[in-house]
Coordinates of C-alpha atoms in Angstrom, one line a residue:
Chain A
X1 CA 214.1 35.0 111.4
X2 CA 214.0 38.7 112.2
X3 CA 210.5 40.2 112.7
X4 CA 208.7 43.2 114.1
X5 CA 205.3 43.2 115.8
X6 CA 203.4 46.4 116.1
X7 CA 200.3 47.3 118.1
X8 CA 197.2 46.7 116.0
X9 CA 195.4 49.8 114.7
X10 CA 193.7 51.9 113.9
X11 CA 194.3 54.2 116.9
X12 CA 192.1 57.3 117.4
X13 CA 192.9 59.9 119.9
X14 CA 191.9 63.4 120.8
X15 CA 194.3 66.3 120.4
X16 CA 196.7 66.7 123.3
X17 CA 196.3 63.1 124.4
X18 CA 199.2 60.9 125.3
X19 CA 200.3 58.5 122.7
X20 CA 201.9 55.0 122.9
X21 CA 202.3 52.7 120.0
X22 CA 203.8 49.4 121.0
X23 CA 206.6 47.7 119.1
X24 CA 208.4 44.5 119.9
X25 CA 211.0 42.7 117.8
X26 CA 212.7 39.3 117.3
X27 CA 216.3 39.4 116.2
X28 CA 219.6 37.9 117.0
X29 CA 222.4 40.1 118.2
X30 CA 222.0 43.8 118.4
X31 CA 219.7 45.2 115.7
X32 CA 219.2 48.9 115.0
X33 CA 215.7 50.1 115.5
X34 CA 213.7 52.7 113.6
X35 CA 210.3 54.4 113.5
X36 CA 209.2 55.6 110.1
X37 CA 206.1 57.7 109.5
X38 CA 203.9 57.9 106.3
X39 CA 201.7 61.0 106.1
X40 CA 198.7 60.9 103.7
X41 CA 199.9 61.0 100.1
X42 CA 203.6 61.1 101.0
X43 CA 206.5 58.7 101.1
X44 CA 208.0 57.1 104.2
X45 CA 210.1 59.4 106.4
X46 CA 212.4 58.5 109.2
X47 CA 211.0 59.7 112.5
X48 CA 213.7 58.5 114.9
X49 CA 216.2 55.7 115.4
X50 CA 218.3 54.0 118.1
X51 CA 221.3 51.8 117.4
X52 CA 222.2 50.2 120.8
X53 CA 220.5 49.2 124.0
X54 CA 219.2 51.9 126.2
X55 CA 219.6 54.5 123.5
X56 CA 216.6 56.9 123.2
X57 CA 215.7 58.3 119.8
X58 CA 213.7 61.5 119.7
X59 CA 212.3 63.9 117.1
X60 CA 209.3 66.2 116.8
X61 CA 208.2 65.4 120.4
X62 CA 208.2 61.7 119.7
X63 CA 210.5 59.4 121.7
X64 CA 211.4 55.7 121.8
X65 CA 213.8 53.8 124.0
X66 CA 215.7 50.7 122.8
X67 CA 214.9 48.1 125.5
X68 CA 217.0 45.0 125.0
X69 CA 215.6 43.2 128.0
X70 CA 212.0 43.4 126.8
X71 CA 213.0 43.5 123.0
X72 CA 210.8 46.6 122.6
X73 CA 210.9 50.0 121.0
X74 CA 207.6 51.7 121.9
X75 CA 206.8 55.1 120.4
X76 CA 205.5 57.8 122.7
X77 CA 204.4 61.4 122.5
X78 CA 203.2 63.5 125.4
X79 CA 200.6 65.6 123.5
X80 CA 199.5 64.7 120.0
X81 CA 198.3 67.1 117.4
X82 CA 196.0 66.7 114.4
X83 CA 199.0 67.0 112.2
X84 CA 200.4 63.7 113.7
X85 CA 197.7 61.8 111.9
X86 CA 199.6 59.3 109.8
X87 CA 200.7 55.6 109.6
X88 CA 203.6 54.7 111.8
X89 CA 206.0 51.8 111.0
X90 CA 208.4 50.2 113.4
X91 CA 211.4 48.6 111.7
X92 CA 214.7 46.9 112.4
X93 CA 217.9 46.2 110.6
X94 CA 219.8 43.2 111.9
X95 CA 223.3 43.5 113.1
X96 CA 225.6 43.6 110.1
X97 CA 222.7 43.8 107.6
X98 CA 221.3 46.8 105.8
X99 CA 217.8 45.7 104.7
X100 CA 214.9 46.9 106.9
X101 CA 212.3 44.6 108.3
X102 CA 209.1 46.4 109.0
X103 CA 206.1 45.9 111.2
X104 CA 202.6 46.0 109.6
X105 CA 202.1 49.7 110.5
X106 CA 199.7 51.5 112.9
X107 CA 197.3 54.1 111.5
X108 CA 196.9 57.0 113.9
X109 CA 194.1 59.5 113.7
X110 CA 194.0 62.6 115.9
X111 CA 190.6 64.4 116.2
X112 CA 190.5 68.1 117.1
Chain B
X1 CA 219.3 67.4 98.0
X2 CA 216.3 66.7 95.9
X3 CA 215.4 63.4 97.5
X4 CA 214.7 60.0 96.0
X5 CA 212.5 60.2 92.9
X6 CA 210.5 57.4 91.3
X7 CA 208.8 57.1 87.9
X8 CA 206.2 56.6 87.0
X9 CA 204.1 57.3 90.1
X10 CA 201.2 55.1 88.9
X11 CA 201.1 52.3 86.4
X12 CA 198.1 50.3 85.2
X13 CA 198.8 47.3 83.1
X14 CA 197.1 44.2 81.9
X15 CA 198.1 40.7 83.1
X16 CA 200.9 39.3 81.1
X17 CA 202.5 42.6 80.1
X18 CA 206.0 43.7 81.2
X19 CA 206.5 46.9 83.2
X20 CA 209.7 48.8 84.2
X21 CA 210.1 51.3 87.0
X22 CA 212.9 53.7 87.6
X23 CA 214.4 55.1 90.8
X24 CA 216.8 58.0 91.0
X25 CA 218.5 58.0 94.4
X26 CA 220.0 61.0 96.4
X27 CA 223.0 61.8 94.4
X28 CA 225.8 61.0 96.9
X29 CA 224.2 57.8 98.1
X30 CA 225.9 54.6 97.0
X31 CA 223.3 52.2 98.4
X32 CA 219.9 51.6 96.8
X33 CA 217.0 49.4 97.9
X34 CA 213.7 48.2 96.5
X35 CA 210.8 47.2 98.7
X36 CA 207.2 46.2 98.0
X37 CA 204.2 47.3 100.0
X38 CA 200.7 45.9 99.8
X39 CA 197.7 47.5 101.3
X40 CA 197.6 47.5 105.0
X41 CA 201.1 46.0 105.4
X42 CA 204.6 47.2 106.0
X43 CA 207.1 47.3 103.2
X44 CA 208.9 44.1 102.4
X45 CA 212.5 44.0 101.2
X46 CA 213.1 42.9 97.6
X47 CA 216.7 43.7 96.7
X48 CA 219.7 45.9 97.5
X49 CA 222.6 47.4 95.6
X50 CA 225.9 48.9 96.7
X51 CA 227.1 51.0 93.8
X52 CA 226.4 48.8 90.7
X53 CA 226.6 45.5 92.6
X54 CA 223.4 43.7 93.6
X55 CA 224.4 42.3 97.0
X56 CA 221.2 40.7 98.2
X57 CA 217.9 39.5 96.8
X58 CA 214.8 38.4 98.7
X59 CA 213.1 35.1 98.0
X60 CA 210.1 37.3 97.2
X61 CA 211.9 38.3 94.0
X62 CA 210.8 35.6 91.6
X63 CA 212.6 35.1 88.3
X64 CA 210.0 37.4 86.7
X65 CA 211.6 40.3 88.6
X66 CA 214.9 41.8 87.6
X67 CA 216.7 44.9 89.0
X68 CA 219.7 46.7 87.6
X69 CA 221.8 49.6 88.6
X70 CA 224.2 49.8 85.6
X71 CA 226.3 52.8 86.5
X72 CA 225.8 52.9 90.2
X73 CA 223.4 55.8 90.0
X74 CA 219.7 55.2 89.0
X75 CA 218.1 51.8 89.1
X76 CA 215.4 50.0 87.2
X77 CA 213.0 47.3 88.4
X78 CA 211.4 45.2 85.7
X79 CA 208.5 42.8 86.1
X80 CA 207.9 40.4 83.3
X81 CA 204.6 38.7 82.6
X82 CA 202.8 40.6 85.3
X83 CA 200.2 38.8 87.5
X84 CA 197.4 40.3 89.5
X85 CA 199.3 39.4 92.7
X86 CA 202.1 41.9 91.6
X87 CA 199.7 44.8 92.3
X88 CA 201.4 46.8 95.0
X89 CA 203.3 49.9 95.8
X90 CA 207.0 49.6 94.8
X91 CA 209.3 51.7 97.0
X92 CA 212.8 52.7 96.4
X93 CA 215.2 53.9 99.1
X94 CA 218.8 55.1 99.1
X95 CA 221.4 55.6 101.8
X96 CA 225.1 56.5 102.3
X97 CA 227.3 54.1 104.2
X98 CA 227.1 55.0 107.9
X99 CA 230.6 53.7 108.8
X100 CA 231.5 51.6 111.7
X101 CA 231.5 51.7 115.5
X102 CA 233.8 49.5 117.4
X103 CA 234.5 47.6 114.2
X104 CA 230.8 46.8 113.6
X105 CA 229.0 48.4 110.7
X106 CA 226.4 51.0 111.7
X107 CA 223.0 50.8 110.2
X108 CA 222.4 53.3 107.4
X109 CA 219.5 55.7 107.4
X110 CA 217.4 54.9 104.4
X111 CA 215.6 57.7 102.6
X112 CA 212.5 56.6 100.7
X113 CA 211.0 57.8 97.4
X114 CA 207.2 58.4 96.9
X115 CA 206.7 54.9 95.3
X116 CA 205.2 53.6 92.1
X117 CA 201.8 52.2 92.5
X118 CA 201.2 49.2 90.1
X119 CA 197.8 47.9 89.3
X120 CA 197.6 44.7 87.2
X121 CA 194.1 44.2 85.7

C-alpha cells in the first residue's frame, strides 16, 4: 500500500542553521506530495506541495523537490528561525485518490 | 473565508458513552474529510464526502463509528460505545475540487480544522 517515511525526530537546531527533514514514499503511479506544518496549539497548515516529478514546492523559505527516481520529497530551509519550531508532516495522495497518507511527523525545535 | 471549524474542541467522556463531533467546512468546499491523530503519530484517514455522498471509508472506521453530511455542508462524526482506544484528536479537513490536468484529476489542497480532542476515561 501507499506509505510515507519521515526522518525520526526530534530535531534541535540553532537559529540560522540549515535544515533538512528527509521524507521518502512508497506509492504506485504518480502521487502528489505535500508538507504540512503544525505550530503549537494550532491546526495543520499546508506548507508546500508538488504534483509531478521534478516539481519544486516552496513557501516561507522552505523548499522540497519531487524526486521520482529516489521516491523522495525532502524539506529544506537555508536559515531557520525560532518561529519555525513546529511539527512537520510529509504526506501523499495517490494518483486519482483524494485521501492523504501522512508520515509520523518530525518535531523541530529552533534555539535562539 | 473563516476556515474549517470543529466543535467541541475538547470532549471527555466515560467508556461506553456515545459522542458526536461537528465539522463546518470552508463554505465553498464540496469535499470533506475526517482523520484521526494519536499522540506522536501522523493523521490517519477515516472517511471522505463529496457533497452529501460518503465516497470512501477506512477499515479503521469500525461499525461503532458513523459519519454524515446530510446537506452537503457541515458533517458529524459519531462514536458509539466509546472505548479507551478511541482517545485521539479527530481532525476535519475540506477542499474544493482541483480539476484535472491531461485528463487526470489533480490532488486537492485540504484545509484542516483545529481538531476535537477526545479523552475516554
